[in-house]
Coordinates of C-alpha atoms in Angstrom, one line a residue:
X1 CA -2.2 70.2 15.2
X2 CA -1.7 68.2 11.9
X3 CA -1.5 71.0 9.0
X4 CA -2.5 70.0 5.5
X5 CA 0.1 70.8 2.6
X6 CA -2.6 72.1 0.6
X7 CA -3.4 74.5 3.1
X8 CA -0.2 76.5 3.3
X9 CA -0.5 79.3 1.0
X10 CA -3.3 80.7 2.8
X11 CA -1.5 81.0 5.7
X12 CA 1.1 83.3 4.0
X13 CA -1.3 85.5 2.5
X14 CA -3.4 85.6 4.7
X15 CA -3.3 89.5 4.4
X16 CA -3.8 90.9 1.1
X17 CA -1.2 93.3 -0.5
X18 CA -2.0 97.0 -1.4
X19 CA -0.2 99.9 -2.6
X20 CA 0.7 100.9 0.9
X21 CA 2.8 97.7 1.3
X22 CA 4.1 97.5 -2.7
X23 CA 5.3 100.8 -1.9
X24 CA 7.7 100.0 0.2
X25 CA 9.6 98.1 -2.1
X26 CA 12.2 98.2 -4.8
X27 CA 11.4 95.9 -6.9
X28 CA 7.4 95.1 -7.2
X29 CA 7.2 93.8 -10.9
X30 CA 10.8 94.5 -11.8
X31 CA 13.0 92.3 -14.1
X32 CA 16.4 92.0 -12.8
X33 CA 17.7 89.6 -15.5
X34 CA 19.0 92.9 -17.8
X35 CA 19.8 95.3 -14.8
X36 CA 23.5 96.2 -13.7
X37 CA 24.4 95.4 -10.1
X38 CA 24.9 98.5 -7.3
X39 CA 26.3 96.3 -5.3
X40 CA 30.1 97.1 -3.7
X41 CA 31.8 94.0 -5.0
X42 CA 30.9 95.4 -8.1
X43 CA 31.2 99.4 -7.4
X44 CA 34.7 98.6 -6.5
X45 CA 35.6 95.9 -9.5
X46 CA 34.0 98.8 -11.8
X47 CA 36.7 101.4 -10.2
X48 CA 39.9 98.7 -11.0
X49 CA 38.4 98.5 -14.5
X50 CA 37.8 102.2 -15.2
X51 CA 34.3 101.9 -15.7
X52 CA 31.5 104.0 -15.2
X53 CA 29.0 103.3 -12.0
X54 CA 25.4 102.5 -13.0
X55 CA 23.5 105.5 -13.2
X56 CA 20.0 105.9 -11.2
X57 CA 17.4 104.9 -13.7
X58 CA 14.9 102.6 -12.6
X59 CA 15.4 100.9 -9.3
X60 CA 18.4 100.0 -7.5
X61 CA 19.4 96.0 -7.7
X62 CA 21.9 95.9 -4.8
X63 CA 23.3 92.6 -5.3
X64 CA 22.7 90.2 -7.6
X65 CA 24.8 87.2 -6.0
X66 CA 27.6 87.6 -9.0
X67 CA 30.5 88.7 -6.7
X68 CA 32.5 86.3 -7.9
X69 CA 32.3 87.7 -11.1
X70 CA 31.9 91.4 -10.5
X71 CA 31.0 94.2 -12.2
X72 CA 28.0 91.8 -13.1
X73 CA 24.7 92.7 -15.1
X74 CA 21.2 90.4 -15.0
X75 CA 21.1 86.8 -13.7
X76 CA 23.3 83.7 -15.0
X77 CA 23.8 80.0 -14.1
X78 CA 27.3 80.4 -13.8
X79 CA 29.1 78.8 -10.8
X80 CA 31.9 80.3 -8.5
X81 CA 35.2 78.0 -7.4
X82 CA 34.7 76.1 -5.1
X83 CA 36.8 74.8 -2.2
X84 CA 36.7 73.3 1.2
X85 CA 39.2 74.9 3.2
X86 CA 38.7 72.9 6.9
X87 CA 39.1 69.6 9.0
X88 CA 35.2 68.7 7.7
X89 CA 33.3 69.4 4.5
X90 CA 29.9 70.8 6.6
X91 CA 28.5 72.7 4.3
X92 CA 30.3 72.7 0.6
X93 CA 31.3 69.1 0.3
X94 CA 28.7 68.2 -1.8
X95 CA 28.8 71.5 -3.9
X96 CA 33.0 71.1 -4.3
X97 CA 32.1 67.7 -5.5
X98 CA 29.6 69.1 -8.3
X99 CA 27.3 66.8 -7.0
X100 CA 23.8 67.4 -8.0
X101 CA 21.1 69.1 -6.3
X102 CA 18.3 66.3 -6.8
X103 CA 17.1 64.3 -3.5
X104 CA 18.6 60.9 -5.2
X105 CA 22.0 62.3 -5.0
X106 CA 21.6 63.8 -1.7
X107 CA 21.2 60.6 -0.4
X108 CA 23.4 58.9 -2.1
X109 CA 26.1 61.1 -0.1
X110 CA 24.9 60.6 2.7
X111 CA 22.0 63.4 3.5
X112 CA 19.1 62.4 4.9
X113 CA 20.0 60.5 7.9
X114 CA 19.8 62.6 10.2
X115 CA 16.0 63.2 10.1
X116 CA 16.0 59.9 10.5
X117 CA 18.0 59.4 13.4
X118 CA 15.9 62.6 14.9
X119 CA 12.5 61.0 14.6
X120 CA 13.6 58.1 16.4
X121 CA 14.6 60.4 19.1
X122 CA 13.1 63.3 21.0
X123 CA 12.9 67.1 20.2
X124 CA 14.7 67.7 23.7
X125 CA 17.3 65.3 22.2
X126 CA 18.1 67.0 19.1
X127 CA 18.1 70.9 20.8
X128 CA 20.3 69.2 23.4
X129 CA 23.1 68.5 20.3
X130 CA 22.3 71.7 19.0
X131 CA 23.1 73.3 22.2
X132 CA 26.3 71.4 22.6
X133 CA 27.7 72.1 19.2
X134 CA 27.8 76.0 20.3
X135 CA 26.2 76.9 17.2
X136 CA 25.9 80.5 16.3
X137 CA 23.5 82.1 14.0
X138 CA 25.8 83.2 10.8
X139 CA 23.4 85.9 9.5
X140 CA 25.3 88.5 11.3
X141 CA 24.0 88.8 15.1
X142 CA 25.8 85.4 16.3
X143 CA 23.0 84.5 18.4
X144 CA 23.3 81.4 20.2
X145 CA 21.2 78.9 17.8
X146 CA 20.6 76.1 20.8
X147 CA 19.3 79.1 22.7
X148 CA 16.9 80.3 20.5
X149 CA 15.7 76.7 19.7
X150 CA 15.3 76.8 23.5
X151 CA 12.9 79.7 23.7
X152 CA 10.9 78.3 20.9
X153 CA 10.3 75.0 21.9
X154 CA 8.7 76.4 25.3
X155 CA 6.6 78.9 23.7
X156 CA 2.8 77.8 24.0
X157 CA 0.1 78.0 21.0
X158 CA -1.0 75.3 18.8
X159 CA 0.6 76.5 15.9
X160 CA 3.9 77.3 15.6
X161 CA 6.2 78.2 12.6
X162 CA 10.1 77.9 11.6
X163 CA 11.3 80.6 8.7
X164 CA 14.6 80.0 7.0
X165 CA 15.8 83.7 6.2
X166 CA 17.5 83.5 3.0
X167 CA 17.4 87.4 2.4
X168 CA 21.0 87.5 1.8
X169 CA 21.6 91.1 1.0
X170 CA 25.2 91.8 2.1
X171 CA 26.6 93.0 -1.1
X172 CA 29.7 90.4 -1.2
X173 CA 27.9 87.7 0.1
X174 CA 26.8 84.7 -2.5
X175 CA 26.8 81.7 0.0
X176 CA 23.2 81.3 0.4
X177 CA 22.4 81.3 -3.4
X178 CA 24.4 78.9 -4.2
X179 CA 24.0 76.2 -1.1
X180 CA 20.1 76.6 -2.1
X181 CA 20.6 76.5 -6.3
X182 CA 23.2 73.4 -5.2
X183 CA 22.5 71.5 -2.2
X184 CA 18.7 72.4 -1.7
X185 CA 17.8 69.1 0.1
X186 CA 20.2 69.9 2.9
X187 CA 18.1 73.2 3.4
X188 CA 15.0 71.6 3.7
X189 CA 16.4 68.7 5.8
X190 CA 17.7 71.5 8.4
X191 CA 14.1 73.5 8.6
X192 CA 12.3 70.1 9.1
X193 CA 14.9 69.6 11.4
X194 CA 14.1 72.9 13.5
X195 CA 10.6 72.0 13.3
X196 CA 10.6 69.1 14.9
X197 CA 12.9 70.4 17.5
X198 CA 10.6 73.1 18.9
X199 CA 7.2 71.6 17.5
X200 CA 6.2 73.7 14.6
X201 CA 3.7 72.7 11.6
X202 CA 4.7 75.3 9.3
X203 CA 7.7 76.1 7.5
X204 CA 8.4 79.2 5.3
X205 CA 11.5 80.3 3.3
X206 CA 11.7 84.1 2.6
X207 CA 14.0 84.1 -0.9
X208 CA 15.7 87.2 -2.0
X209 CA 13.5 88.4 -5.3
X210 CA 17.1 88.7 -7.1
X211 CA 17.5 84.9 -7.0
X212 CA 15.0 83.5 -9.2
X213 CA 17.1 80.3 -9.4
X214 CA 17.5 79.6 -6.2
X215 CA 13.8 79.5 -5.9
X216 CA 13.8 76.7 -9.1
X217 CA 15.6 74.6 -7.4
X218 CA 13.8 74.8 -4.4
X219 CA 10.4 74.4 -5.6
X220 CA 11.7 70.9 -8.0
X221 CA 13.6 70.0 -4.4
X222 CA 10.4 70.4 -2.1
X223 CA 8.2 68.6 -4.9
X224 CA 10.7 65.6 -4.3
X225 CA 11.0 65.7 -0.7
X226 CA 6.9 65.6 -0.7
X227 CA 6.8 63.0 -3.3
X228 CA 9.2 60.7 -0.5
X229 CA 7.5 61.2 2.6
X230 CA 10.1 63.9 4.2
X231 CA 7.4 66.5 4.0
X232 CA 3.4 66.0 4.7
X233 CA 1.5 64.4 7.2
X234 CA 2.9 61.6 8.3
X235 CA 6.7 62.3 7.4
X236 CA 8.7 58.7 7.1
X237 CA 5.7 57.6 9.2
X238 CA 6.8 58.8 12.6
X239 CA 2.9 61.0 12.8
X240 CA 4.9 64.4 12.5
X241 CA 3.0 66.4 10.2
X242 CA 5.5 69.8 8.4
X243 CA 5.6 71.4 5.2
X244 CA 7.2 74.0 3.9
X245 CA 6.4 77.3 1.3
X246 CA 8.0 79.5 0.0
X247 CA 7.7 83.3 -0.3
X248 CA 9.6 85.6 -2.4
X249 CA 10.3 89.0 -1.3
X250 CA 10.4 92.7 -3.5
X251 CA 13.6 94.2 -3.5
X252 CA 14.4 95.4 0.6
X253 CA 17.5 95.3 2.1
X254 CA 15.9 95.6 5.8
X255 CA 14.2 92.4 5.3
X256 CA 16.9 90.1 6.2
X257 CA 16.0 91.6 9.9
X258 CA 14.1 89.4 11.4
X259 CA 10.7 91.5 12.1
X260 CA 10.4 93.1 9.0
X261 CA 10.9 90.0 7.5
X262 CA 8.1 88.3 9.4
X263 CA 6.0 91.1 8.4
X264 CA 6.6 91.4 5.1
X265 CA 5.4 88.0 4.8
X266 CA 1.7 88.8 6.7
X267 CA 1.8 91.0 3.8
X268 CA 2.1 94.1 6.2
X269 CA 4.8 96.5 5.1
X270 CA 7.6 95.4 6.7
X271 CA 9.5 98.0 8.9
X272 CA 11.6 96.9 12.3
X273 CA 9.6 96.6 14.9
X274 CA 10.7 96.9 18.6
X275 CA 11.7 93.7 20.8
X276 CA 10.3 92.2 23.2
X277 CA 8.2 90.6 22.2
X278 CA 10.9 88.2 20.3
X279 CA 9.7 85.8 17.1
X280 CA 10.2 83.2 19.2
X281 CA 6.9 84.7 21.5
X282 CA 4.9 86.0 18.4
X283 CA 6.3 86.2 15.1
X284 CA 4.2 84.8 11.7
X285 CA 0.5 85.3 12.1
X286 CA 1.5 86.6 15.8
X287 CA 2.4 82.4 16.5
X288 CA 5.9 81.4 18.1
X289 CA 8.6 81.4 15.2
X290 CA 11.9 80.4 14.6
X291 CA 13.7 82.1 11.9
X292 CA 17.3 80.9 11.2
X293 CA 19.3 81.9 8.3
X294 CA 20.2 79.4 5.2
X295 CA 23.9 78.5 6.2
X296 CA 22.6 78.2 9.7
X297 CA 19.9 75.6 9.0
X298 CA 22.4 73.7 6.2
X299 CA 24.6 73.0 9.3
X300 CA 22.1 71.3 11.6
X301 CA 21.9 67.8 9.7
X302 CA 25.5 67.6 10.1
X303 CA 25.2 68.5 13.9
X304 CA 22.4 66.0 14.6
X305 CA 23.9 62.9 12.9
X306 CA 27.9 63.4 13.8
X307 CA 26.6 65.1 17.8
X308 CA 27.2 68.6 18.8
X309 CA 31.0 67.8 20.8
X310 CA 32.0 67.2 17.1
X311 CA 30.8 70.6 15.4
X312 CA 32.5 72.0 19.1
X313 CA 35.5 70.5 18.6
X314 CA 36.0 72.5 15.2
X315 CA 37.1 76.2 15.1
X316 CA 38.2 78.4 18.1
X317 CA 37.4 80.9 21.4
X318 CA 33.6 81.3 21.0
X319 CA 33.4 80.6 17.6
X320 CA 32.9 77.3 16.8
X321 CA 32.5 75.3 13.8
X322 CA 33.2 76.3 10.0
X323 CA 31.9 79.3 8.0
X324 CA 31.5 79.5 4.2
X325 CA 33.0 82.6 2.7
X326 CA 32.5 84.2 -0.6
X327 CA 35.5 86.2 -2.0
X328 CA 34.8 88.8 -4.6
X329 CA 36.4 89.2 -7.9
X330 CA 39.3 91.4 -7.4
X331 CA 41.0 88.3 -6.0
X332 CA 43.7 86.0 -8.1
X333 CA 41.2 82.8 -6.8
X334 CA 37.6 84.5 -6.1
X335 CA 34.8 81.8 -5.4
X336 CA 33.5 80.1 -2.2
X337 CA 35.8 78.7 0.8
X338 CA 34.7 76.8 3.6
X339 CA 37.1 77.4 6.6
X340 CA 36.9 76.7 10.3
X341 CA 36.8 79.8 12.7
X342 CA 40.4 81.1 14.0
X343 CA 41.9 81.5 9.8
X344 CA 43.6 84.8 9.8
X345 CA 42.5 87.6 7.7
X346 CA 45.9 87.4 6.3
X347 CA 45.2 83.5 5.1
X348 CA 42.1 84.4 3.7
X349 CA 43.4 87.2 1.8
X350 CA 46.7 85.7 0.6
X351 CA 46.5 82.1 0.2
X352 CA 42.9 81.2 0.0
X353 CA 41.9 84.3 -1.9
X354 CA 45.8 84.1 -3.8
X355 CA 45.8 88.2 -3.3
X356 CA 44.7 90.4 -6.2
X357 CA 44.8 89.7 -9.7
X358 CA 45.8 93.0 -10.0
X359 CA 47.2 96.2 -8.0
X360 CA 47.3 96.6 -4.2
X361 CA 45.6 95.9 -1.6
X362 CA 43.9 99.0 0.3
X363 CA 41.5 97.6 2.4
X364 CA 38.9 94.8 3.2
X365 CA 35.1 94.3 4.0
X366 CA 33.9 91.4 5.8
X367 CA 30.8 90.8 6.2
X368 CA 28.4 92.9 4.6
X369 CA 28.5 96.8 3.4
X370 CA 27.7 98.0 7.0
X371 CA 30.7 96.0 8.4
X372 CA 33.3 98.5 8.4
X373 CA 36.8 98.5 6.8
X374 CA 39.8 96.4 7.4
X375 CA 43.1 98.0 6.5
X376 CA 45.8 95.8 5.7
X377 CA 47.7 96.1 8.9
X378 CA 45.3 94.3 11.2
X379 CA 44.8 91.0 8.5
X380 CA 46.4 89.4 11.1
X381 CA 43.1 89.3 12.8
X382 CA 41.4 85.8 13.3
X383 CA 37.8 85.4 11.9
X384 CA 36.1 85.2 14.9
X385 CA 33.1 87.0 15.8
X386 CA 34.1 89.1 19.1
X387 CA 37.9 89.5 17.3
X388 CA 36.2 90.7 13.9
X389 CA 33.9 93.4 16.5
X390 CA 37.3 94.2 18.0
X391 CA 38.5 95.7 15.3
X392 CA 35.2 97.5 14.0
X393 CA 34.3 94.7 11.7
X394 CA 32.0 91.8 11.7
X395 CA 31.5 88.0 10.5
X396 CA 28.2 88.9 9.1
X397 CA 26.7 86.5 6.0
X398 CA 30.9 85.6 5.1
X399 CA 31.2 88.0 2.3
X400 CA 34.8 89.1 1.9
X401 CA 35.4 92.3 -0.3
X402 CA 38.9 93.3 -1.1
X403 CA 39.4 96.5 -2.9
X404 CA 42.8 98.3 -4.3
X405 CA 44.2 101.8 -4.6
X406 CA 41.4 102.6 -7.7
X407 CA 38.9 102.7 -5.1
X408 CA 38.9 106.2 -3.4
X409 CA 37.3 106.2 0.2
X410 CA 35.5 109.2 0.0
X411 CA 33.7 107.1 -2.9
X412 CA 33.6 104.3 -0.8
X413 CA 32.5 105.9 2.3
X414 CA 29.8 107.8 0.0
X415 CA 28.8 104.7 -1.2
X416 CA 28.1 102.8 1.4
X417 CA 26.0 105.5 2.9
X418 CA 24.0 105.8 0.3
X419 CA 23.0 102.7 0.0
X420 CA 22.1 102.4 4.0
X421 CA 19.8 105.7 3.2
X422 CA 18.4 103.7 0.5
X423 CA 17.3 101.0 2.3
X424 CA 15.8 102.7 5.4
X425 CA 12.4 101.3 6.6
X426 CA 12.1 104.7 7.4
X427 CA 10.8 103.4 10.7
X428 CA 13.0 105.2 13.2
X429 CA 14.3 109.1 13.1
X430 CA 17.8 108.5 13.7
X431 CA 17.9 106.2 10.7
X432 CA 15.5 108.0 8.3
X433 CA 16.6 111.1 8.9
X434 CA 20.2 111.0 10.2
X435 CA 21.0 108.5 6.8
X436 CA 19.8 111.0 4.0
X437 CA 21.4 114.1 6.2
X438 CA 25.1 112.1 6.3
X439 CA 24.4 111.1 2.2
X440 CA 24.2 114.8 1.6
X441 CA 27.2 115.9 2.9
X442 CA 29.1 112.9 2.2
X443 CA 28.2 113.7 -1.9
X444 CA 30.6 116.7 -2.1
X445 CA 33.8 117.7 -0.2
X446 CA 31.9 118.6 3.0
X447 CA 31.8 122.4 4.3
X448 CA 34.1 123.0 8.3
X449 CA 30.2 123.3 9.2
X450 CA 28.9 119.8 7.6
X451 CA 32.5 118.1 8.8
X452 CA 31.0 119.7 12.1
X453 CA 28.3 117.9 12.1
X454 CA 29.8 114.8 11.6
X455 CA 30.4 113.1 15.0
X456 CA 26.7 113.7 16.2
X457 CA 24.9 112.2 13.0
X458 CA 27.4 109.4 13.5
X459 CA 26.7 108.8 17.2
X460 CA 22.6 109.1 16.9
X461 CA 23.0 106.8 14.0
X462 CA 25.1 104.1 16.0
X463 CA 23.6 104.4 19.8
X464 CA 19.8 105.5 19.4
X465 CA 18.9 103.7 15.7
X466 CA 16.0 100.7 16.0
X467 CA 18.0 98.2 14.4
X468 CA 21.3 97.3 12.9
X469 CA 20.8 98.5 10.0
X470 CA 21.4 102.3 11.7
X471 CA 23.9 101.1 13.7
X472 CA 26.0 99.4 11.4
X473 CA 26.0 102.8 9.1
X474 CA 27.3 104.6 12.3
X475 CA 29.8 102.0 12.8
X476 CA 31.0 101.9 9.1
X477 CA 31.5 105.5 9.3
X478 CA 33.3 105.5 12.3
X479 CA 35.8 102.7 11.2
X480 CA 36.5 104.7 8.0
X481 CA 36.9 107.6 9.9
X482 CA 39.2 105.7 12.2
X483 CA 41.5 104.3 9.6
X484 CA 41.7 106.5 6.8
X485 CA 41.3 109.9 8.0
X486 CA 44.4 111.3 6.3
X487 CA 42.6 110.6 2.9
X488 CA 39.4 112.2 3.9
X489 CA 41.1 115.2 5.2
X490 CA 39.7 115.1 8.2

């Protein structure tokens, strides 16, 4: 089924918007461009700086993709270090290089040829590469990619869509902003990609409504790839009709989960939804999708042109390949790394990261506010994704947040969880309810009754919640808990 570009923005919105759905959001018809960041790279810079937190008037902007250069307030074109840290530049070659995010420069290094070399192939053929390259999703879960490619290639339907998920809203975590203000062309290349993989007509990207520029430089970079025949009907004349839109999202942390995410953009309001059925059976406009995150999609070109055993034969155990990582400012050398799985915590920390400009080191948080805490003592750790879980902790988006002895836990902790109750979809009762319940008593020194009540908020939040987002607050609790009792009194 051949789908017209002009015809895309119906299919997005198809569903009008009411005050039901606007509702549900943070920021309908907010600026952010003037309002301080909530995030934690920034609650915890503002506690090594002696500064006040933002207070609570007007709505909450949870992260504005400034970690680098935290506490940080409205939106700015300034750019983080840069550095590639492993055996192959995958994914921040061309941004360490500065070179420039137009389509002439893409090509000139390089990008671009492995559409090519995938249109004169078959779909089977490029899932196949995908499948050897052991590819995991990095937007937290670490889903096997070729598998999910897989499931949506064989779902039926005329119509099928792929959705890059560039909802990055893991307070720490700036990679996706800046591969899409910087390297936008190798976004788009990896979407078109998918969607000739599994057979889809229809491409969406759902952008974070706190990264206005990212969406610039996407619309000039899919205006290009039109203009040259890599989107549209006939794309470099091989008869494979894709195009891609985008949709910009109002201020929800719980849509970088991958139903509410699909539903926010039918313009429903966009609460988790139970699974099965997966996206890959009915997701956009109930049609077969595939939704990958950014970093994941970046990678594929790569993959395809270099082969799968290649991407394999970097990084370690069951993580394969490189991850970008974005290091917050309370390090010497804060900015974007790109390592290859199997780096210590330790490396990360101390020679990548150069340790803290400042003070000592109390703890870590990799990958994303729900993550849980690393204490120094286990920075031995290899980034990994079942080594990370082993020790209460997670790869999630690749946001590493160091914090020092200015930070107190029960600020921390009290933090965190309010932010999770925050952000509830509201959709489930362990989540809704259990959430605002642990804020409470987590906003004062708690009563022998509330500290009581503890372990069983906890557990409903982390075994009976609909999604991660209830599960990771239960887990974050519990790794606190775990490692820094003695502070908490408890």
């Amino acid at each position: 089924m051949s789908i017209a570009a002009s015809t895309l923005p119906q299919l997005l919105h198809a569903h009008s918007v009411g005050p039901e759905v606007d509702s549900f959001y943070h920021l309908v018809g907010c600026d952010v461009s003037a309002r301080p960041c909530a995030g934690t790279a920034c609650f915890v810079a503002r506690h090594t700086l002696g500064l006040p937190q933002p207070d609570d008037d007007g709505p909450r902007v949870s992260c504005l993709g400034r970690c680098f250069a935290a506490p940080a307030t409205g939106i700015d074109t300034a750019r983080p270090h840069i550095e590639v840290q492993s055996g192959e530049a995958i994914l921040l070659g061309r941004l360490a290089k500065g070179t420039g995010p137009g389509l002439a420069d893409y090509r000139a290094s390089g990008g671009g040829a492995a559409l090519r070399k995938a249109l004169s192939e078959t779909p089977a053929d490029v899932i196949a590469e995908v499948q050897k390259s052991a590819l995991r999703g990095r937007g937290g879960a670490g889903f096997a990619t070729g598998k999910k490619w897989v499931a949506a290639a064989a779902a039926g339907g005329a119509m099928k869509h792929v959705v890059a998920n560039a909802d990055e809203g893991d307070a720490g975590a700036y990679i996706d902003r800046f591969l899409m203000e910087g390297d936008p062309h190798a976004l788009i290349e990896g979407v078109t990609l998918a969607a000739f993989a599994i057979g889809a007509r229809h491409g969406g990207i759902y952008l974070r409504h706190e990264d206005p520029l990212a969406k610039i430089a996407l619309d000039k970079a899919l205006a290009e790839a039109r203009a040259a025949g890599l989107l549209g009907e006939d794309i470099l004349g091989s008869g494979f009709a894709f195009d891609i839109e985008i949709f910009v999202g109002h201020g929800s942390y719980v849509c970088g989960e991958e139903t509410a995410l699909l539903r926010s953009m039918d313009g429903l309001r966009p609460e988790v939804m139970v699974r099965p059925p997966y996206a890959t059976e009915r997701g956009l406009q109930g049609q077969p999708t595939l939704v990958n995150n950014v970093e994941t999609l970046a990678t594929v070109p790569w993959i395809v042109e270099r082969g799968g055993e290649a991407y394999r034969a970097l990084g370690f155990a069951r993580s394969r390949g490189t991850k970008a990582l974005s290091l917050n400012s309370l390090f010497a050398r804060p900015g974007l790394y790109e390592v290859e799985f199997g780096i210590t915590l330790r490396r990360i920390v101390e020679e990548l990261g150069g340790g803290l400009r400042a003070g000592t080191l109390k703890g870590v948080i990799v990958g994303g506010p729900l993550a849980g805490i690393i204490p120094p003592s286990l920075l031995d750790t290899p980034l990994g994704f079942e080594e990370l879980r082993a020790i209460g902790s997670g790869v999630g988006h690749g946001g590493v947040i160091a914090f020092d002895e200015a930070t107190p836990i029960a600020a921390l902790l009290h933090h965190i969880v309010a932010f999770g109750a925050y952000e509830s979809c509201g959709k489930c009762p362990p989540c809704a309810l259990g959430s605002r319940r642990l804020e409470q008593i987590l906003s004062h020194p708690a009563s022998a009754q509330e500290r009581a009540e503890l372990p069983g908020l906890v557990a409903a939040l982390r075994h009976a919640s609909l999604c991660g987002h209830g599960t990771g607050m239960g887990e974050f609790v519990e790794s606190v808990v775990r490692h820094f009792a003695k502070e908490l009194g408890l």
